[in-house]
Coordinates of C-alpha atoms and ligand atoms in Angstrom, one line a residue:
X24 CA -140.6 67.6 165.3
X25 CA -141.5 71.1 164.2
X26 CA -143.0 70.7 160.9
X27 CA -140.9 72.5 157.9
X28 CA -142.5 72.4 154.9
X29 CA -140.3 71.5 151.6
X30 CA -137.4 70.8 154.0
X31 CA -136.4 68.2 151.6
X32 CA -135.7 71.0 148.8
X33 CA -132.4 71.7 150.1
X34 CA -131.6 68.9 153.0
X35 CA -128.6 66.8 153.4
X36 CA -129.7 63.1 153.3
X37 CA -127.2 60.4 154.7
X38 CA -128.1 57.0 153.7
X39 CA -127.7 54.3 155.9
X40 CA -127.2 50.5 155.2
X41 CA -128.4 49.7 158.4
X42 CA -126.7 45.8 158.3
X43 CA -123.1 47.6 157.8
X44 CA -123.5 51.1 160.3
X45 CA -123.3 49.8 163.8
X46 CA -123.9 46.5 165.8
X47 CA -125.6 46.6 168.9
X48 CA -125.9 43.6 170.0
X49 CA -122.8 41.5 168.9
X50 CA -124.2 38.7 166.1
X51 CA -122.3 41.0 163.4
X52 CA -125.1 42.8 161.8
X53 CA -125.7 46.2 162.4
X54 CA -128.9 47.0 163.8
X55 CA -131.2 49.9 165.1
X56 CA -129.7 49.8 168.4
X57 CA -126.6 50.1 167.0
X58 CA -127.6 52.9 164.8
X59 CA -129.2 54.5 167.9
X60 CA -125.9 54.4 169.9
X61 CA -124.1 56.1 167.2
X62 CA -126.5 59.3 166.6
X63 CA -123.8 61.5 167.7
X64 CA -121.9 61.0 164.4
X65 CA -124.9 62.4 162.6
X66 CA -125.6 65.0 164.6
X67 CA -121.8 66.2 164.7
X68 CA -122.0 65.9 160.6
X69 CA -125.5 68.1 160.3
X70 CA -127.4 66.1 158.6
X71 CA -130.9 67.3 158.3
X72 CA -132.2 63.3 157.8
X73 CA -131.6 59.6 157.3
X74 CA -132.7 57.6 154.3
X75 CA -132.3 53.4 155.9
X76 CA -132.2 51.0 153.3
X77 CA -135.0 48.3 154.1
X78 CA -135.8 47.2 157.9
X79 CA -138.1 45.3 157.5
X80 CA -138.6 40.9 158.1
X81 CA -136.4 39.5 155.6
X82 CA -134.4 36.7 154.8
X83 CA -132.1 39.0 153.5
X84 CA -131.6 37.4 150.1
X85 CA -130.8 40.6 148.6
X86 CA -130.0 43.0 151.8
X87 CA -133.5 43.5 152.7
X88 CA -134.9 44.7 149.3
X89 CA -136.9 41.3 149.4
X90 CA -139.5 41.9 152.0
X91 CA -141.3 38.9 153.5
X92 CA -143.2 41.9 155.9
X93 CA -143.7 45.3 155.3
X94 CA -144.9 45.9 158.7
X95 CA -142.7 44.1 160.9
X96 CA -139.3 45.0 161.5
X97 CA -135.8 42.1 160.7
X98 CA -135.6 40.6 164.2
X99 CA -131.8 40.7 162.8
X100 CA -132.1 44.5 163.0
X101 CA -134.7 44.9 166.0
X102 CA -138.0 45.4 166.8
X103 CA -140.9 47.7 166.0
X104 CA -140.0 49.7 169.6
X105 CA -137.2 50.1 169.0
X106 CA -137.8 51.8 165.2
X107 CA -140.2 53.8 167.0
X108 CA -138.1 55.0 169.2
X109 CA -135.3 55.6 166.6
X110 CA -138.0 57.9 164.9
X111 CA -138.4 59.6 168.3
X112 CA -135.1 60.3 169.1
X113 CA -133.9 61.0 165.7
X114 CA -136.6 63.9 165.4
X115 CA -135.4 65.2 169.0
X116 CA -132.2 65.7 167.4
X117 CA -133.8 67.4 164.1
X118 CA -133.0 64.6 161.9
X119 CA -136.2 63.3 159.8
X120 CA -136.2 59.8 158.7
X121 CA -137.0 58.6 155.2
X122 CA -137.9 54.9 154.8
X123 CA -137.4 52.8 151.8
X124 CA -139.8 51.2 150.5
X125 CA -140.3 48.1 148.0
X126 CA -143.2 47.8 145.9
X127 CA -141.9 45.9 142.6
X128 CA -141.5 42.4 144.4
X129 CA -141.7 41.0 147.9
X130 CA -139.9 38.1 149.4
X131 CA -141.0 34.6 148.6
X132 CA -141.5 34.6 152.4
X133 CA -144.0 36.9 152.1
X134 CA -147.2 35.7 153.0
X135 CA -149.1 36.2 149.7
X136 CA -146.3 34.0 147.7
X137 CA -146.8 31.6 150.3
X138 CA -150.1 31.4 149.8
X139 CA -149.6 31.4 145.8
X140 CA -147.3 28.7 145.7
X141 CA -149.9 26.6 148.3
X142 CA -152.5 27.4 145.8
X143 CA -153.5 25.8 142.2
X144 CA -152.9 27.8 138.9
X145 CA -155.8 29.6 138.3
X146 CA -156.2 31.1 142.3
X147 CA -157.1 34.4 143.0
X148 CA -153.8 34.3 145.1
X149 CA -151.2 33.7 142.2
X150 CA -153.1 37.1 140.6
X151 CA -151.0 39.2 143.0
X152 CA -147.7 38.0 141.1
X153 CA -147.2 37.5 137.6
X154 CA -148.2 33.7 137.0
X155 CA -148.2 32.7 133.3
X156 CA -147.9 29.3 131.4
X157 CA -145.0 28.3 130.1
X158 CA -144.1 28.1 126.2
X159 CA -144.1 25.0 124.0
X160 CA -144.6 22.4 126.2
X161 CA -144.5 24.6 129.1
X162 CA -141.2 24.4 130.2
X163 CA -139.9 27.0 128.0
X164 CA -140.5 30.3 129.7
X165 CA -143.3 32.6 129.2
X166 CA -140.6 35.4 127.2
X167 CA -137.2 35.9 127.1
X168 CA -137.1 38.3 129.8
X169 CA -133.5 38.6 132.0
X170 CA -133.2 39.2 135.5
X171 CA -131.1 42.2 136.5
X172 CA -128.7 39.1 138.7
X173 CA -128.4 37.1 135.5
X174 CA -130.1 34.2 134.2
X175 CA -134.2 34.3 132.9
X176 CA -136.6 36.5 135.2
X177 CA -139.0 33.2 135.0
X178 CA -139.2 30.3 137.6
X179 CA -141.4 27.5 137.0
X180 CA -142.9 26.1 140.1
X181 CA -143.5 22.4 140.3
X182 CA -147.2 22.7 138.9
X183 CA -145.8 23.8 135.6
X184 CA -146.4 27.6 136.0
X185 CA -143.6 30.1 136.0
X186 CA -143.5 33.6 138.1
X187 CA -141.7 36.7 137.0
X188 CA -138.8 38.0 138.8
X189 CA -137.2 41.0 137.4
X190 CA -134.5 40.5 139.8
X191 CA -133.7 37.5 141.8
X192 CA -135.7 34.1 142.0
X193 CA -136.1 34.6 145.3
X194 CA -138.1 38.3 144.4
X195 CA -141.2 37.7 143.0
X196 CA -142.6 40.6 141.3
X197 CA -145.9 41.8 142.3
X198 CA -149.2 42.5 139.5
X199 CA -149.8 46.4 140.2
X200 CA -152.7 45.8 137.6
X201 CA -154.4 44.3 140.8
X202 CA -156.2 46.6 142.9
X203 CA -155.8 44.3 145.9
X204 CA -151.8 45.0 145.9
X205 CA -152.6 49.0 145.2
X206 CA -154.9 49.6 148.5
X207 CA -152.5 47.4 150.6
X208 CA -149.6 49.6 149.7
X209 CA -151.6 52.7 150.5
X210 CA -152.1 50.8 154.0
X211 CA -148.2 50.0 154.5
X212 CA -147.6 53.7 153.5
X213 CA -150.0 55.0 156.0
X214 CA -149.0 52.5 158.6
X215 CA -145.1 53.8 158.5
X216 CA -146.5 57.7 158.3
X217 CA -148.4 57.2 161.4
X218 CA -144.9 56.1 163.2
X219 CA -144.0 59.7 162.2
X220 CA -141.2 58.3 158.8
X221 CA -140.7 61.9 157.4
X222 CA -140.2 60.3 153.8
X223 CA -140.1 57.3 151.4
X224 CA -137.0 56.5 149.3
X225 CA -139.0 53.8 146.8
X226 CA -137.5 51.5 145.1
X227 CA -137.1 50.7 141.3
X228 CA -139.6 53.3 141.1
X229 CA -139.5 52.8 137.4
X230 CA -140.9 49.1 137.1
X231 CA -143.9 48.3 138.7
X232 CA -146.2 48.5 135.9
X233 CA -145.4 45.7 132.8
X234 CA -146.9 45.7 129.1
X235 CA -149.9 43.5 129.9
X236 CA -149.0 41.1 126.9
X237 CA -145.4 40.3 128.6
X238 CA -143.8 40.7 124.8
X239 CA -140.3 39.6 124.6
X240 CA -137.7 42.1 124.9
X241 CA -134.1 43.2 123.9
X242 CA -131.4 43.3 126.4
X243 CA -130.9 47.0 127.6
X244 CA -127.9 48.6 126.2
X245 CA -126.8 49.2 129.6
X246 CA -126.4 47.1 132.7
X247 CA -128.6 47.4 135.7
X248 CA -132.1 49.1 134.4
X249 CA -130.8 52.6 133.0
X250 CA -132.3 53.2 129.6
X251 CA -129.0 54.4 127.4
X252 CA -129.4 56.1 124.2
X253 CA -131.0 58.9 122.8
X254 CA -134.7 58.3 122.3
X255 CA -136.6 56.5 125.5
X256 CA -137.7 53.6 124.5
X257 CA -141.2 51.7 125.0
X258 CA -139.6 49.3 127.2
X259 CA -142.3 46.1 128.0
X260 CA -141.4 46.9 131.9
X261 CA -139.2 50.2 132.5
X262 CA -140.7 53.2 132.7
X263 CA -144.2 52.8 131.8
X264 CA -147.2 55.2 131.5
X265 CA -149.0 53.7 133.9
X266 CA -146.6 54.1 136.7
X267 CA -147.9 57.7 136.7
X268 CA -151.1 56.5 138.5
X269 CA -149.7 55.2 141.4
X270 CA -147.2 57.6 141.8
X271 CA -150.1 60.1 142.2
X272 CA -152.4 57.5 144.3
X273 CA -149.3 57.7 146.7
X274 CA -148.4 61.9 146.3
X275 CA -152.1 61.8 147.2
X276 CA -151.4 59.6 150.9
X277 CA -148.6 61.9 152.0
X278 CA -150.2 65.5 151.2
X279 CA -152.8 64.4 153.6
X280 CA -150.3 64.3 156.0
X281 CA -147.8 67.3 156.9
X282 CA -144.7 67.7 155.4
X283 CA -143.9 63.6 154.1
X284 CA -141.8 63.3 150.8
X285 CA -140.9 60.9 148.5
X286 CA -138.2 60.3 146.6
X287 CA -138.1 57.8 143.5
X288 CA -135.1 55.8 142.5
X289 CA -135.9 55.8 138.9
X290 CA -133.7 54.7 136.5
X291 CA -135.1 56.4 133.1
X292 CA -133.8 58.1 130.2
X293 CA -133.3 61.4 131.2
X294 CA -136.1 62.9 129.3
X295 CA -138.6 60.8 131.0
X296 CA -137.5 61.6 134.7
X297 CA -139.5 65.2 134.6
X298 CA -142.5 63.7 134.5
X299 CA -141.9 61.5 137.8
X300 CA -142.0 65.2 139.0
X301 CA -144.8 66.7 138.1
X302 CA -146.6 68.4 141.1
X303 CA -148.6 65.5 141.9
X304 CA -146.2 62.7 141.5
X305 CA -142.6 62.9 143.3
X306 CA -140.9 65.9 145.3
X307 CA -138.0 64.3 144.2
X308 CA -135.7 61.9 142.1
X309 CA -132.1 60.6 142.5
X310 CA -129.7 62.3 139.8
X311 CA -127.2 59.4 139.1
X312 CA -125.6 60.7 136.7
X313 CA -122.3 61.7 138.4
X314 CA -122.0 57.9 139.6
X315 CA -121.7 57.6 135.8
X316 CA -119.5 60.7 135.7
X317 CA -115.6 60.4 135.2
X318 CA -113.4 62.7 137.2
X319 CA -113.0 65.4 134.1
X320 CA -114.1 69.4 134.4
X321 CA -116.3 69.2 131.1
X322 CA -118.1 66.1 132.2
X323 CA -119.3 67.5 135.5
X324 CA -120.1 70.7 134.4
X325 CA -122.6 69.6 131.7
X326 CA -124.0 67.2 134.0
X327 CA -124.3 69.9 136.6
X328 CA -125.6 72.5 134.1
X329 CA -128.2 70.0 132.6
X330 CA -129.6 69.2 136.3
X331 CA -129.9 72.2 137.3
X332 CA -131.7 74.0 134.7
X333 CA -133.9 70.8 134.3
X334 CA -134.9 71.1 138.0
X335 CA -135.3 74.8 137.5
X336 CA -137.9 74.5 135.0
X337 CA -140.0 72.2 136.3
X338 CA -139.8 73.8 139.3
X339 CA -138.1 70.4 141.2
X340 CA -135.1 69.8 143.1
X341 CA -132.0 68.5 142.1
X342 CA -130.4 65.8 143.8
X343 CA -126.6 65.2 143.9
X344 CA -125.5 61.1 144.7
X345 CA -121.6 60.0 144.3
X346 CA -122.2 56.7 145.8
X347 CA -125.0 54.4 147.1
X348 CA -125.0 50.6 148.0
X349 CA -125.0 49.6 144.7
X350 CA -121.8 51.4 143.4
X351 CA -118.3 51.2 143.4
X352 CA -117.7 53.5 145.9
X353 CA -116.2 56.8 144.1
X354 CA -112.6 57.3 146.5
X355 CA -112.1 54.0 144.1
X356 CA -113.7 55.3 140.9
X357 CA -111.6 58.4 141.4
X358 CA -108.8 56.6 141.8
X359 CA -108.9 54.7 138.0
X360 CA -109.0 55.7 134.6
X361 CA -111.8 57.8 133.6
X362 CA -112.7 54.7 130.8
X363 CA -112.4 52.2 133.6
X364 CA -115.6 49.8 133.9
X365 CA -115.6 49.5 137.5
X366 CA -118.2 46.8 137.9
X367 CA -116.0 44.8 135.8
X368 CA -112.4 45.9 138.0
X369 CA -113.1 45.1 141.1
X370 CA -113.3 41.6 139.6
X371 CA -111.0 41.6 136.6
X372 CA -108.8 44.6 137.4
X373 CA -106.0 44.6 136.6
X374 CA -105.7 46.5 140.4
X375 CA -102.5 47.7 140.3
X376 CA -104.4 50.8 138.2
X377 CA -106.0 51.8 141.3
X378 CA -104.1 55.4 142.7
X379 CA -105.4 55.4 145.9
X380 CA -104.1 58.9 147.1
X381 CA -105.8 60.2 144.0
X382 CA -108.7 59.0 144.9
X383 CA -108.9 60.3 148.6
X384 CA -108.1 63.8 147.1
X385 CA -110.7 63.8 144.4
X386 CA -113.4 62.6 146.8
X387 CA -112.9 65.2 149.2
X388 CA -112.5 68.0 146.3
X389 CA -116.0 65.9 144.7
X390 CA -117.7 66.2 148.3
X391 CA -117.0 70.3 148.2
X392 CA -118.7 70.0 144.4
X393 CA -121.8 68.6 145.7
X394 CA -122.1 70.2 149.1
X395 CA -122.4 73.4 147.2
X396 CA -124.8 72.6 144.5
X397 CA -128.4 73.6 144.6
X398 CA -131.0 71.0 145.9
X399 CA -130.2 68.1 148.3
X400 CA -127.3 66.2 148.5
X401 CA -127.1 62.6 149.4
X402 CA -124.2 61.0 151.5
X403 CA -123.5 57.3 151.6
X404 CA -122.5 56.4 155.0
X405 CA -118.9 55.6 155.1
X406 CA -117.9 58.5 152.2
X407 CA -117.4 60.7 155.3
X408 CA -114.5 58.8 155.8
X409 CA -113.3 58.5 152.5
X410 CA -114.1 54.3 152.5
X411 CA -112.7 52.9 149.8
X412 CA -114.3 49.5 147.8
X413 CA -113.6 47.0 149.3
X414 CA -112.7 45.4 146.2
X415 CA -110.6 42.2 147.5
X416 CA -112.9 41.0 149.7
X417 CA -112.5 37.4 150.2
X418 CA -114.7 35.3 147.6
X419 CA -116.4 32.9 150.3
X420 CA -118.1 35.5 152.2
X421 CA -119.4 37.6 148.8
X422 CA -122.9 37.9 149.8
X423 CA -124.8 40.2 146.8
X424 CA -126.9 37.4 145.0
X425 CA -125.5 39.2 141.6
X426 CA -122.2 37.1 142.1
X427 CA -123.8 33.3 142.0
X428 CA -126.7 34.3 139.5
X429 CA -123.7 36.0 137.2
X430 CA -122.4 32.6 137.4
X431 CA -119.3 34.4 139.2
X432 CA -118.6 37.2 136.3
X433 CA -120.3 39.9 138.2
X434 CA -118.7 40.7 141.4
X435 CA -121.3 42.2 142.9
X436 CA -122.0 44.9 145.8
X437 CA -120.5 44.1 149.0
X438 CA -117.2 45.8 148.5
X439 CA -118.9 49.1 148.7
X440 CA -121.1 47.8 152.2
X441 CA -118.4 46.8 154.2
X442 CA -119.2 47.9 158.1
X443 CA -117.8 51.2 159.2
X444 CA -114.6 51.2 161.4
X445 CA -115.4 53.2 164.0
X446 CA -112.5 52.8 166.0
X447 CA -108.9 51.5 165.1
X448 CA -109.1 48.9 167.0
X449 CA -111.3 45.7 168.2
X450 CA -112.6 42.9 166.7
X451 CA -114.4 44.7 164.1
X452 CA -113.1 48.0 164.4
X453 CA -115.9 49.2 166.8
X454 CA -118.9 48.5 164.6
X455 CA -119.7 45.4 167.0
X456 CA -118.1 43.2 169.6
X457 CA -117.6 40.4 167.3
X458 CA -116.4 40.1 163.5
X459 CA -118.7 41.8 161.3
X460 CA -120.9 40.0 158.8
X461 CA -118.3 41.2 155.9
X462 CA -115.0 41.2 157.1
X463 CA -113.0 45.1 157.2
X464 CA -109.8 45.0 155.5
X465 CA -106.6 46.5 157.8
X466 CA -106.5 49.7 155.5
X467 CA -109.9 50.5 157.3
X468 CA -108.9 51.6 160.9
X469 CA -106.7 54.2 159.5
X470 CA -109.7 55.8 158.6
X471 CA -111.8 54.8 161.8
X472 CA -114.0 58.1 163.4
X473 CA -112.3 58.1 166.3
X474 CA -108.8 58.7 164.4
X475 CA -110.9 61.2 162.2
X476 CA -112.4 62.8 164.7
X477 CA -109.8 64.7 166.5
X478 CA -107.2 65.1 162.8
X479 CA -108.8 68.6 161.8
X480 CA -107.4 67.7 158.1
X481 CA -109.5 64.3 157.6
X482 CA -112.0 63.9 155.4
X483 CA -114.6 63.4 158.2
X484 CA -113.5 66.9 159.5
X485 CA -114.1 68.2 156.2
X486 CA -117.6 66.5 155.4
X487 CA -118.4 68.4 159.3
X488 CA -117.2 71.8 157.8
X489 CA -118.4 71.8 154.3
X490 CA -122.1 71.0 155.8
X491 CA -121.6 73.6 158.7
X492 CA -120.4 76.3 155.6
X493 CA -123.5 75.3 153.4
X494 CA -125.9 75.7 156.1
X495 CA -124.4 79.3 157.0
X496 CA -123.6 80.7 153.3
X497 CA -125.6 78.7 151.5
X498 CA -129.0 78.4 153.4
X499 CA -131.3 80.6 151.2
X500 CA -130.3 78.2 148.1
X501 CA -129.1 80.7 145.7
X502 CA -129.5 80.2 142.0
X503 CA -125.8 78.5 139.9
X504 CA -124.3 80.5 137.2
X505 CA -121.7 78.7 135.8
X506 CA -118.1 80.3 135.3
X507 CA -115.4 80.5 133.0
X508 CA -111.9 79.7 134.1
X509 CA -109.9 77.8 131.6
X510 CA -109.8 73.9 130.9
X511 CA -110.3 71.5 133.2
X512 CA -111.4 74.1 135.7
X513 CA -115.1 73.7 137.3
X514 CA -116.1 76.8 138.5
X515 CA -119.6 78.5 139.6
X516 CA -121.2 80.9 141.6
X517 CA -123.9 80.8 144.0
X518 CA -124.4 83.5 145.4
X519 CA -122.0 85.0 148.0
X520 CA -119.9 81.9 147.0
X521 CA -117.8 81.2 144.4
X522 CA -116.6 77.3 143.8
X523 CA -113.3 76.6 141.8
X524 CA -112.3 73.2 141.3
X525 CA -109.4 72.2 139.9
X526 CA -109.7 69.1 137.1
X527 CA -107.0 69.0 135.6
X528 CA -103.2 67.6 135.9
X529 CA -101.6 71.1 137.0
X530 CA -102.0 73.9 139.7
X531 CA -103.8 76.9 138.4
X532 CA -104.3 80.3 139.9
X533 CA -106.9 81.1 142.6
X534 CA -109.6 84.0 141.7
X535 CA -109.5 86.8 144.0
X536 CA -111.8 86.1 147.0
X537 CA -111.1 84.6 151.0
X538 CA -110.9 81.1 150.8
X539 CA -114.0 79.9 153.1
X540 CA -112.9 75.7 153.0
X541 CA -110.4 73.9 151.0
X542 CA -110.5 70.3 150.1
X543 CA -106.5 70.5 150.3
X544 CA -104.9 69.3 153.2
X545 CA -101.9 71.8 152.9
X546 CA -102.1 75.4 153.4
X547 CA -103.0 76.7 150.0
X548 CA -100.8 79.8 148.3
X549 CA -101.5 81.2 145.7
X550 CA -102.6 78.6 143.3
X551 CA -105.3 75.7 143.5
X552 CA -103.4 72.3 143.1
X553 CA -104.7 69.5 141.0
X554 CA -107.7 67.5 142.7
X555 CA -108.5 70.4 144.8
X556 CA -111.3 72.4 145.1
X557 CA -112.2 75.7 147.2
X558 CA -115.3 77.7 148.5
X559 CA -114.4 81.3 147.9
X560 CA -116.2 84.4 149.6
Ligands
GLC626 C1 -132.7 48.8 143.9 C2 -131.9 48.7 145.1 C3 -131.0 47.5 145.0 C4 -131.9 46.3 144.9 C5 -132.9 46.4 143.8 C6 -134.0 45.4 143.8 O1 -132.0 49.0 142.7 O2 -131.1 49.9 145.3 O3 -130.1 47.4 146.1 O4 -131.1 45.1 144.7 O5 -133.5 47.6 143.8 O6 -134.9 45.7 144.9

């Protein structure tokens, strides 16, 4: 692939949850074949890459993200051949490949647990994890430390010690203090750049490095890892200092090859996140904060404004992300109250809130928001078709370890990584030739790509337009000045383009200009309905 350097500055990244795209060989988990035989869809979208969620040998305890081998691929998913010829054929087609990679914990298949556990307390082994005594009389853990799936982030093997895992029992966190676990990450880094991965997409980016005397903690103010509030805080395992090392041990690796990025999922208070983008460290950090964003003009645009100046600054990149697989997808979140604690309603509801058509509308006037903003945009696969949650999945086949470790209060994930309907028909709506791991509810093959395809007013057709209009009008990344037009108006200018959407609960006038795209699927007069919003040249 012709090398481009910075292409990540301004690319269109679509993830995909390779276990939920497309099954190619019929045991109801998608694959890399599958994923191959579906590379048309990408390529008719314009992506410029792929971010895959993990690949590698797993027992798939939580989706991948515990890794029993970084170098092998999930015989589940395929083979090493045949993610090498992905990468091939992918780069044929122009599409670079970002991988995602796992450093806080492996499996506890991995071979180095295996070999801990084998091993007395004491062996050099157990000094790649986070082995302590317990308290007391031992059989109280080492602190009071939570896992992010519920219950303590201790487990006491049967020899009396305990190991730290920050998320589930089955993901043992690794000791980044040892230089045994540093060099062999710069290996598995080198080993996946050599297959030609374009970029890493690395995981809890913010943990890694702990407060070496483990001190016991408060409970974050906020679920999952994001540190709420207005001051960071020193947190005993968020967001340490010493992270910055091996973010720059790793910067290091990929300068000396072409043009390799990474991108950190980092979930920090916002004043700490510039520093994961210093020259040397990251080219680039997810911006979550319109996942936490209600549907509401003044909201977005301060999010929008902070982002962007921040990025200018320090001379980084924004990043825009609506949804991911570990979010209520936001054609749902669009479709509730703006107060609504979505983690919490797809469980508790009460449902009937849900406006679905809502929804669909704001997620196709949100897509034409951040299609147009400067920096890269990241699509979940499946919001090209306007995929609801999956919120009513049935309770047997919930799969996220969240919803037994939450001893069933936490729903969990799986809603938003139900398999793709490709077609309207078929035992799992084209995605394989059986059912698919998580079942697709009947609403799905209404919004199949084959019945997308060929409707010029679906959402697909829209996601295919808005990209095509951002490469053409957009492609020398002009600066955003923000504009005025009334409340719950979003409006801005980049450039040749001007960007109305319309917030609020009535239709207000469009500003002169030729209306490039529309997020409206009627022909639009002169006013801009609610839920709408328009490129304007
Ligand atoms: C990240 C992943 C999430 C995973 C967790 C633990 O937040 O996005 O899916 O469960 O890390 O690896």
């Amino acid at each position: 692939m012709e090398t481009q350097p910075e292409w990540w500055r301004t690319g269109v990244v679509y993830q995909v949850y390779v276990r939920s795209f497309a099954d190619g060989n019929g045991d109801g988990q998608g694959d890399i074949n599958g994923l191959r035989s579906r590379l048309d869809h990408l390529d008719d979208l314009g992506v410029d890459a792929i971010w895959l969620n993990p690949w590698y040998e797993s027992p798939l305890t939580d989706g991948g993200y515990d890794v029993a081998d970084y170098r092998a691929i999930e015989p589940r998913y395929g083979t090493l051949a045949d993610a090498e010829a992905l990468i091939a054929e992918c780069h044929e087609r122009g599409i670079r490949v970002i991988a995602d990679l796992v450093p806080n914990h492996t499996s506890i298949e991995h071979a180095w647990f295996q070999e801990a556990m084998a091993a007395e307390p004491g062996d050099s082994s157990r000094d790649r994890y986070i082995f302590r005594p317990g308290r007391g009389d031992g059989s109280e853990p080492p602190n009071n430390w939570i896992a992010m799936f519920g219950g303590p982030a201790w487990t006491r093997l049967n020899d009396g010690e305990w190991y730290l895992h920050l998320f589930d029992p089955s993901q043992p966190d690794l000791n980044w203090d040892n230089e045994e676990v540093r060099s062999e990450f710069d290996d598995v880094i080198r080993f996946w750049m050599d297959r030609g991965i374009d970029g890493l997409r690395i995981d809890v980016a913010h943990g890694m490095v702990k407060h070496p005397d483990l001190p016991d903690t408060e409970p974050l103010p906020l679920p999952w890892s994001l540190q709420g509030g207005d001051e960071p805080i020193d947190h005993p395992f968020w967001g340490r200092a010493g992270i910055h090392d091996i973010n720059r041990r790793w910067r290091a690796i990929l300068d000396s090859y072409d043009d390799r990025m990474m991108v950190a999922e980092a979930w920090v208070h916002p004043t700490q996140l510039p520093l994961f983008l210093r020259p040397d460290e990251y080219h680039q950090s997810f911006n979550f904060d319109l996942i936490e964003t209600p549907w509401d003009a003044t909201a977005f645009r301060s999010v929008i404004s902070e982002a962007a100046t921040a990025a200018a600054e320090i001379g980084a990149s924004s990043t825009w992300v609506l949804s991911n697989h570990d979010v209520v997808r936001h054609a749902t979140r669009y479709g509730l109250p703006g107060n609504t604690d979505t983690r919490r309603w797809i469980l508790d509801g009460p449902h009937d809130l849900l406006d679905h058509e809502a929804g669909q509308r704001r997620a196709r006037a949100a897509a034409l928001i951040t299609l147009s903003l400067p920096g890269s945009t990241y699509i979940y696969q499946g919001e090209e078709l306007g995929l609801p949650e999956v919120w009513d999945l049935p309770l047997d086949v919930l799969d996220d370890p969240t919803w037994e470790k939450s001893d069933h209060t936490v729903k969990g994930r799986d809603g938003c990584r139900v398999p793709i309907p490709w077609t309207a028909t078929g035992p799992s709506l084209g995605f394989g030739d059986t059912n698919a791991w998580l079942p697709q509810p009947d609403r799905f093959a209404a919004l199949s790509v084959q019945e997308q395809r060929i409707d010029p007013d679906s959402t697909l057709s829209l996601y295919r337009r808005a990209i095509a209009a951002r490469n053409h009008l957009l492609a020398d990344d002009p600066p955003l000045t923000m504009l005025e037009f009334g409340p719950g108006v979003l409006a801005y200018e980049r450039g040749d383009v001007t960007v109305v959407s319309n917030m609020s609960a009535r239709p207000v006038p469009i500003p002169a200009g030729t209306v490039a795209l529309s997020s409206a699927t009627e022909t639009l007069g002169d006013e801009l309905p609610p839920d709408t919003s328009v490129w304007l040249t």
